[in-house]
Amino acid sequence: MLLYYIFSILFLHCKTPCSAARPAPALTTTPATEAVAVKDSNYTWQNFGSFLNASKGSHVNGMSELKRYFHHFGYLPSQDLKNITDILDARLETAIVRYQAKLGLQITGELDFDTLNQIMAPRCGVPDDTMFHKLHASRHYMYFPEKPRWSRSIPMTLTYSFSKENLIDSLSLSDIKQVFKRAFEKWGSVIPVSFVETEDYVFADMKIGFYSGDHGDGEPFDGVLGVLAHSFSP
């Protein structure tokens, strides 16, 4: 089961640090001729390994899915998806360079092992805010479109609640609550916001639950994007 929290405070007057993309944990290195190993349950995601060392101009089945990946996370503009093909073209090469620069990878413009390893690592579903900023500039926070926020005075109190129908067996509810309580206390110590747990899940400002696969919000987990968790605005 995967964490799903309808949760955001990025729209407060205080800009809270957040990073959508992050370096992947160290993975076992395999020879350059081998594809990166992933779960067999996701055929499209597994095929990303076949792009290893693909050269510019080459045609590889499924390359269009990689273009959609880069578009989703902010590296390939919408106009570049017109007449989308499985060819590694100049626009995709540019997207690869943007991605490598953002993630601190060696900038080669190629689908080398380190780049594919990073692409195939599970990650947050929030797009990386890079398309309209200088290549070497990096913000440590980002907003949803239109910057929605809670219209309350500062200091602010926000409530959070846990979905009792969507928990996990590996952790008890009390353990989960303790983890979130500590996290909220740490957050509240540096911003003018207090976080209070409530049993009223329906009317809570932030709703927290554990889900897997297609869970009804149009953003399934375990899919081609390898998303582990995501959040929605107020």
CSV table of N, CA and C in Angstrom, one decimal, residues 115-183:
chain,number,residue,atom,x,y,z
A,115,THR,N,21.0,7.9,-15.8
A,115,THR,CA,19.8,8.6,-16.2
A,115,THR,C,18.6,7.7,-16.1
A,116,LEU,N,18.7,6.6,-16.8
A,116,LEU,CA,17.6,5.6,-16.8
A,116,LEU,C,17.3,5.1,-15.4
A,117,ASN,N,18.4,4.9,-14.6
A,117,ASN,CA,18.2,4.4,-13.2
A,117,ASN,C,17.4,5.4,-12.4
A,118,GLN,N,17.6,6.7,-12.7
A,118,GLN,CA,16.9,7.7,-11.9
A,118,GLN,C,15.4,7.8,-12.4
A,119,ILE,N,15.3,7.7,-13.7
A,119,ILE,CA,13.9,7.8,-14.3
A,119,ILE,C,13.0,6.6,-13.8
A,120,MET,N,13.6,5.5,-13.6
A,120,MET,CA,12.9,4.3,-13.2
A,120,MET,C,12.7,4.1,-11.7
A,121,ALA,N,13.3,5.0,-11.0
A,121,ALA,CA,13.2,5.0,-9.5
A,121,ALA,C,11.8,5.6,-9.1
A,122,PRO,N,11.1,4.9,-8.1
A,122,PRO,CA,9.9,5.5,-7.7
A,122,PRO,C,10.1,6.9,-7.2
A,123,ARG,N,9.0,7.8,-7.4
A,123,ARG,CA,9.2,9.2,-7.0
A,123,ARG,C,7.8,9.8,-6.7
A,124,CYS,N,7.9,11.0,-6.2
A,124,CYS,CA,6.7,11.8,-5.9
A,124,CYS,C,6.0,12.2,-7.2
A,125,GLY,N,4.7,12.3,-7.2
A,125,GLY,CA,3.9,12.5,-8.4
A,125,GLY,C,3.9,14.0,-8.8
A,126,VAL,N,4.4,14.9,-8.0
A,126,VAL,CA,4.3,16.3,-8.3
A,126,VAL,C,5.4,16.7,-9.3
A,127,PRO,N,4.9,17.3,-10.4
A,127,PRO,CA,5.9,17.7,-11.5
A,127,PRO,C,7.0,18.6,-10.9
A,128,ASP,N,8.2,18.5,-11.6
A,128,ASP,CA,9.3,19.3,-11.2
A,128,ASP,C,9.2,20.7,-11.9
A,129,ASP,N,9.3,21.7,-11.1
A,129,ASP,CA,9.1,23.1,-11.7
A,129,ASP,C,10.3,23.6,-12.4
A,130,THR,N,10.5,23.2,-13.7
A,130,THR,CA,11.7,23.5,-14.4
A,130,THR,C,11.5,24.1,-15.7
A,131,MET,N,10.3,23.9,-16.4
A,131,MET,CA,10.2,24.3,-17.8
A,131,MET,C,10.4,25.8,-18.0
A,132,PHE,N,10.0,26.6,-17.1
A,132,PHE,CA,10.0,28.1,-17.4
A,132,PHE,C,11.0,28.8,-16.5
A,133,HIS,N,12.0,28.0,-16.1
A,133,HIS,CA,13.1,28.6,-15.3
A,133,HIS,C,14.4,28.3,-16.0
A,134,LYS,N,15.4,29.1,-15.7
A,134,LYS,CA,16.8,28.9,-16.3
A,134,LYS,C,17.2,27.5,-15.9
A,135,LEU,N,18.0,26.9,-16.8
A,135,LEU,CA,18.4,25.5,-16.7
A,135,LEU,C,19.1,25.2,-15.4
A,136,HIS,N,20.0,26.2,-15.0
A,136,HIS,CA,20.8,25.9,-13.8
A,136,HIS,C,20.2,26.5,-12.5
A,137,ALA,N,19.0,27.0,-12.6
A,137,ALA,CA,18.3,27.5,-11.4
A,137,ALA,C,17.4,26.5,-10.8
A,138,SER,N,17.4,26.4,-9.5
A,138,SER,CA,16.6,25.4,-8.8
A,138,SER,C,15.9,26.0,-7.6
A,139,ARG,N,14.5,25.9,-7.6
A,139,ARG,CA,13.8,26.3,-6.5
A,139,ARG,C,13.6,25.1,-5.6
A,140,HIS,N,13.4,25.4,-4.3
A,140,HIS,CA,13.2,24.4,-3.3
A,140,HIS,C,11.8,24.3,-2.8
A,141,TYR,N,10.9,24.9,-3.6
A,141,TYR,CA,9.5,24.8,-3.3
A,141,TYR,C,8.7,25.0,-4.6
A,142,MET,N,7.4,24.7,-4.6
A,142,MET,CA,6.7,24.9,-5.8
A,142,MET,C,5.2,25.0,-5.4
A,143,TYR,N,4.4,25.6,-6.4
A,143,TYR,CA,3.0,25.8,-6.1
A,143,TYR,C,2.1,25.0,-7.1
A,144,PHE,N,0.9,24.7,-6.7
A,144,PHE,CA,-0.1,24.2,-7.7
A,144,PHE,C,-0.5,25.4,-8.6
A,145,PRO,N,-1.0,25.1,-9.8
A,145,PRO,CA,-1.5,26.2,-10.7
A,145,PRO,C,-2.5,27.1,-10.0
A,146,GLU,N,-2.4,28.4,-10.2
A,146,GLU,CA,-3.3,29.4,-9.6
A,146,GLU,C,-3.0,29.6,-8.1
A,147,LYS,N,-2.0,28.9,-7.6
A,147,LYS,CA,-1.6,29.0,-6.2
A,147,LYS,C,-2.8,29.1,-5.2
A,148,PRO,N,-3.6,28.0,-5.1
A,148,PRO,CA,-4.7,28.0,-4.2
A,148,PRO,C,-4.2,27.9,-2.8
A,149,ARG,N,-4.9,28.4,-1.8
A,149,ARG,CA,-4.5,28.4,-0.4
A,149,ARG,C,-5.6,28.5,0.5
A,150,TRP,N,-5.4,28.2,1.8
A,150,TRP,CA,-6.4,28.4,2.8
A,150,TRP,C,-6.5,29.9,3.1
A,151,SER,N,-7.7,30.4,3.0
A,151,SER,CA,-8.0,31.9,3.3
A,151,SER,C,-8.2,32.1,4.8
A,152,ARG,N,-7.2,32.0,5.6
A,152,ARG,CA,-7.3,32.2,7.0
A,152,ARG,C,-6.2,33.1,7.5
A,153,SER,N,-6.4,33.7,8.6
A,153,SER,CA,-5.4,34.6,9.1
A,153,SER,C,-4.3,33.9,9.7
A,154,ILE,N,-3.1,34.5,9.8
A,154,ILE,CA,-1.9,34.0,10.3
A,154,ILE,C,-1.7,34.5,11.7
A,155,PRO,N,-1.4,33.7,12.8
A,155,PRO,CA,-1.1,32.3,12.7
A,155,PRO,C,-2.4,31.5,12.4
A,156,MET,N,-2.2,30.3,11.8
A,156,MET,CA,-3.3,29.5,11.3
A,156,MET,C,-3.3,28.2,12.0
A,157,THR,N,-4.5,27.6,12.2
A,157,THR,CA,-4.6,26.2,12.7
A,157,THR,C,-5.2,25.4,11.6
A,158,LEU,N,-4.6,24.3,11.3
A,158,LEU,CA,-5.1,23.3,10.3
A,158,LEU,C,-5.3,22.0,10.9
A,159,THR,N,-6.4,21.3,10.6
A,159,THR,CA,-6.7,20.0,11.1
A,159,THR,C,-6.3,18.9,10.1
A,160,TYR,N,-6.0,17.7,10.6
A,160,TYR,CA,-5.7,16.6,9.8
A,160,TYR,C,-6.3,15.3,10.4
A,161,SER,N,-6.6,14.4,9.5
A,161,SER,CA,-7.3,13.2,9.9
A,161,SER,C,-6.9,12.0,9.1
A,162,PHE,N,-7.0,10.8,9.6
A,162,PHE,CA,-6.6,9.6,8.9
A,162,PHE,C,-7.8,8.8,8.5
A,163,SER,N,-7.8,8.3,7.2
A,163,SER,CA,-8.8,7.4,6.7
A,163,SER,C,-8.8,6.1,7.4
A,164,LYS,N,-9.8,5.7,8.2
A,164,LYS,CA,-9.7,4.4,8.9
A,164,LYS,C,-10.0,3.3,8.0
A,165,GLU,N,-10.5,3.5,6.8
A,165,GLU,CA,-10.8,2.5,5.8
A,165,GLU,C,-9.5,2.2,4.9
A,166,ASN,N,-8.6,3.1,5.0
A,166,ASN,CA,-7.4,3.0,4.1
A,166,ASN,C,-6.1,3.1,4.9
A,167,LEU,N,-5.8,2.1,5.6
A,167,LEU,CA,-4.6,2.0,6.4
A,167,LEU,C,-3.7,0.9,5.9
A,168,ILE,N,-2.6,0.5,6.6
A,168,ILE,CA,-1.7,-0.5,6.2
A,168,ILE,C,-1.5,-1.5,7.4
A,169,ASP,N,-1.3,-2.8,7.0
A,169,ASP,CA,-1.1,-3.8,8.1
A,169,ASP,C,0.2,-3.8,8.7
A,170,SER,N,1.2,-3.2,8.1
A,170,SER,CA,2.6,-3.3,8.6
A,170,SER,C,2.9,-2.3,9.7
A,171,LEU,N,2.0,-1.3,9.8
A,171,LEU,CA,2.1,-0.3,10.9
A,171,LEU,C,0.8,-0.1,11.6
A,172,SER,N,0.8,0.0,12.9
A,172,SER,CA,-0.4,0.3,13.7
A,172,SER,C,-0.8,1.7,13.5
A,173,LEU,N,-2.1,2.0,13.7
A,173,LEU,CA,-2.6,3.4,13.6
A,173,LEU,C,-1.9,4.3,14.6
A,174,SER,N,-1.6,3.8,15.8
A,174,SER,CA,-0.9,4.6,16.8
A,174,SER,C,0.5,5.0,16.4
A,175,ASP,N,1.2,4.0,15.7
A,175,ASP,CA,2.5,4.3,15.2
A,175,ASP,C,2.5,5.4,14.1
A,176,ILE,N,1.5,5.2,13.2
A,176,ILE,CA,1.3,6.2,12.1
A,176,ILE,C,1.1,7.5,12.7
A,177,LYS,N,0.2,7.6,13.7
A,177,LYS,CA,-0.2,8.9,14.2
A,177,LYS,C,1.0,9.6,14.9
A,178,GLN,N,1.9,8.8,15.6
A,178,GLN,CA,3.0,9.3,16.2
A,178,GLN,C,4.0,9.9,15.2
A,179,VAL,N,4.2,9.2,14.1
A,179,VAL,CA,5.1,9.7,13.0
A,179,VAL,C,4.6,11.0,12.5
A,180,PHE,N,3.3,11.1,12.2
A,180,PHE,CA,2.8,12.4,11.6
A,180,PHE,C,2.8,13.5,12.7
A,181,LYS,N,2.5,13.1,13.9
A,181,LYS,CA,2.5,14.1,15.0
A,181,LYS,C,3.9,14.8,15.1
A,182,ARG,N,4.9,14.0,15.1
A,182,ARG,CA,6.3,14.5,15.2
A,182,ARG,C,6.6,15.4,14.0
A,183,ALA,N,6.2,14.9,12.8
A,183,ALA,CA,6.5,15.6,11.6
A,183,ALA,C,5.8,17.0,11.6
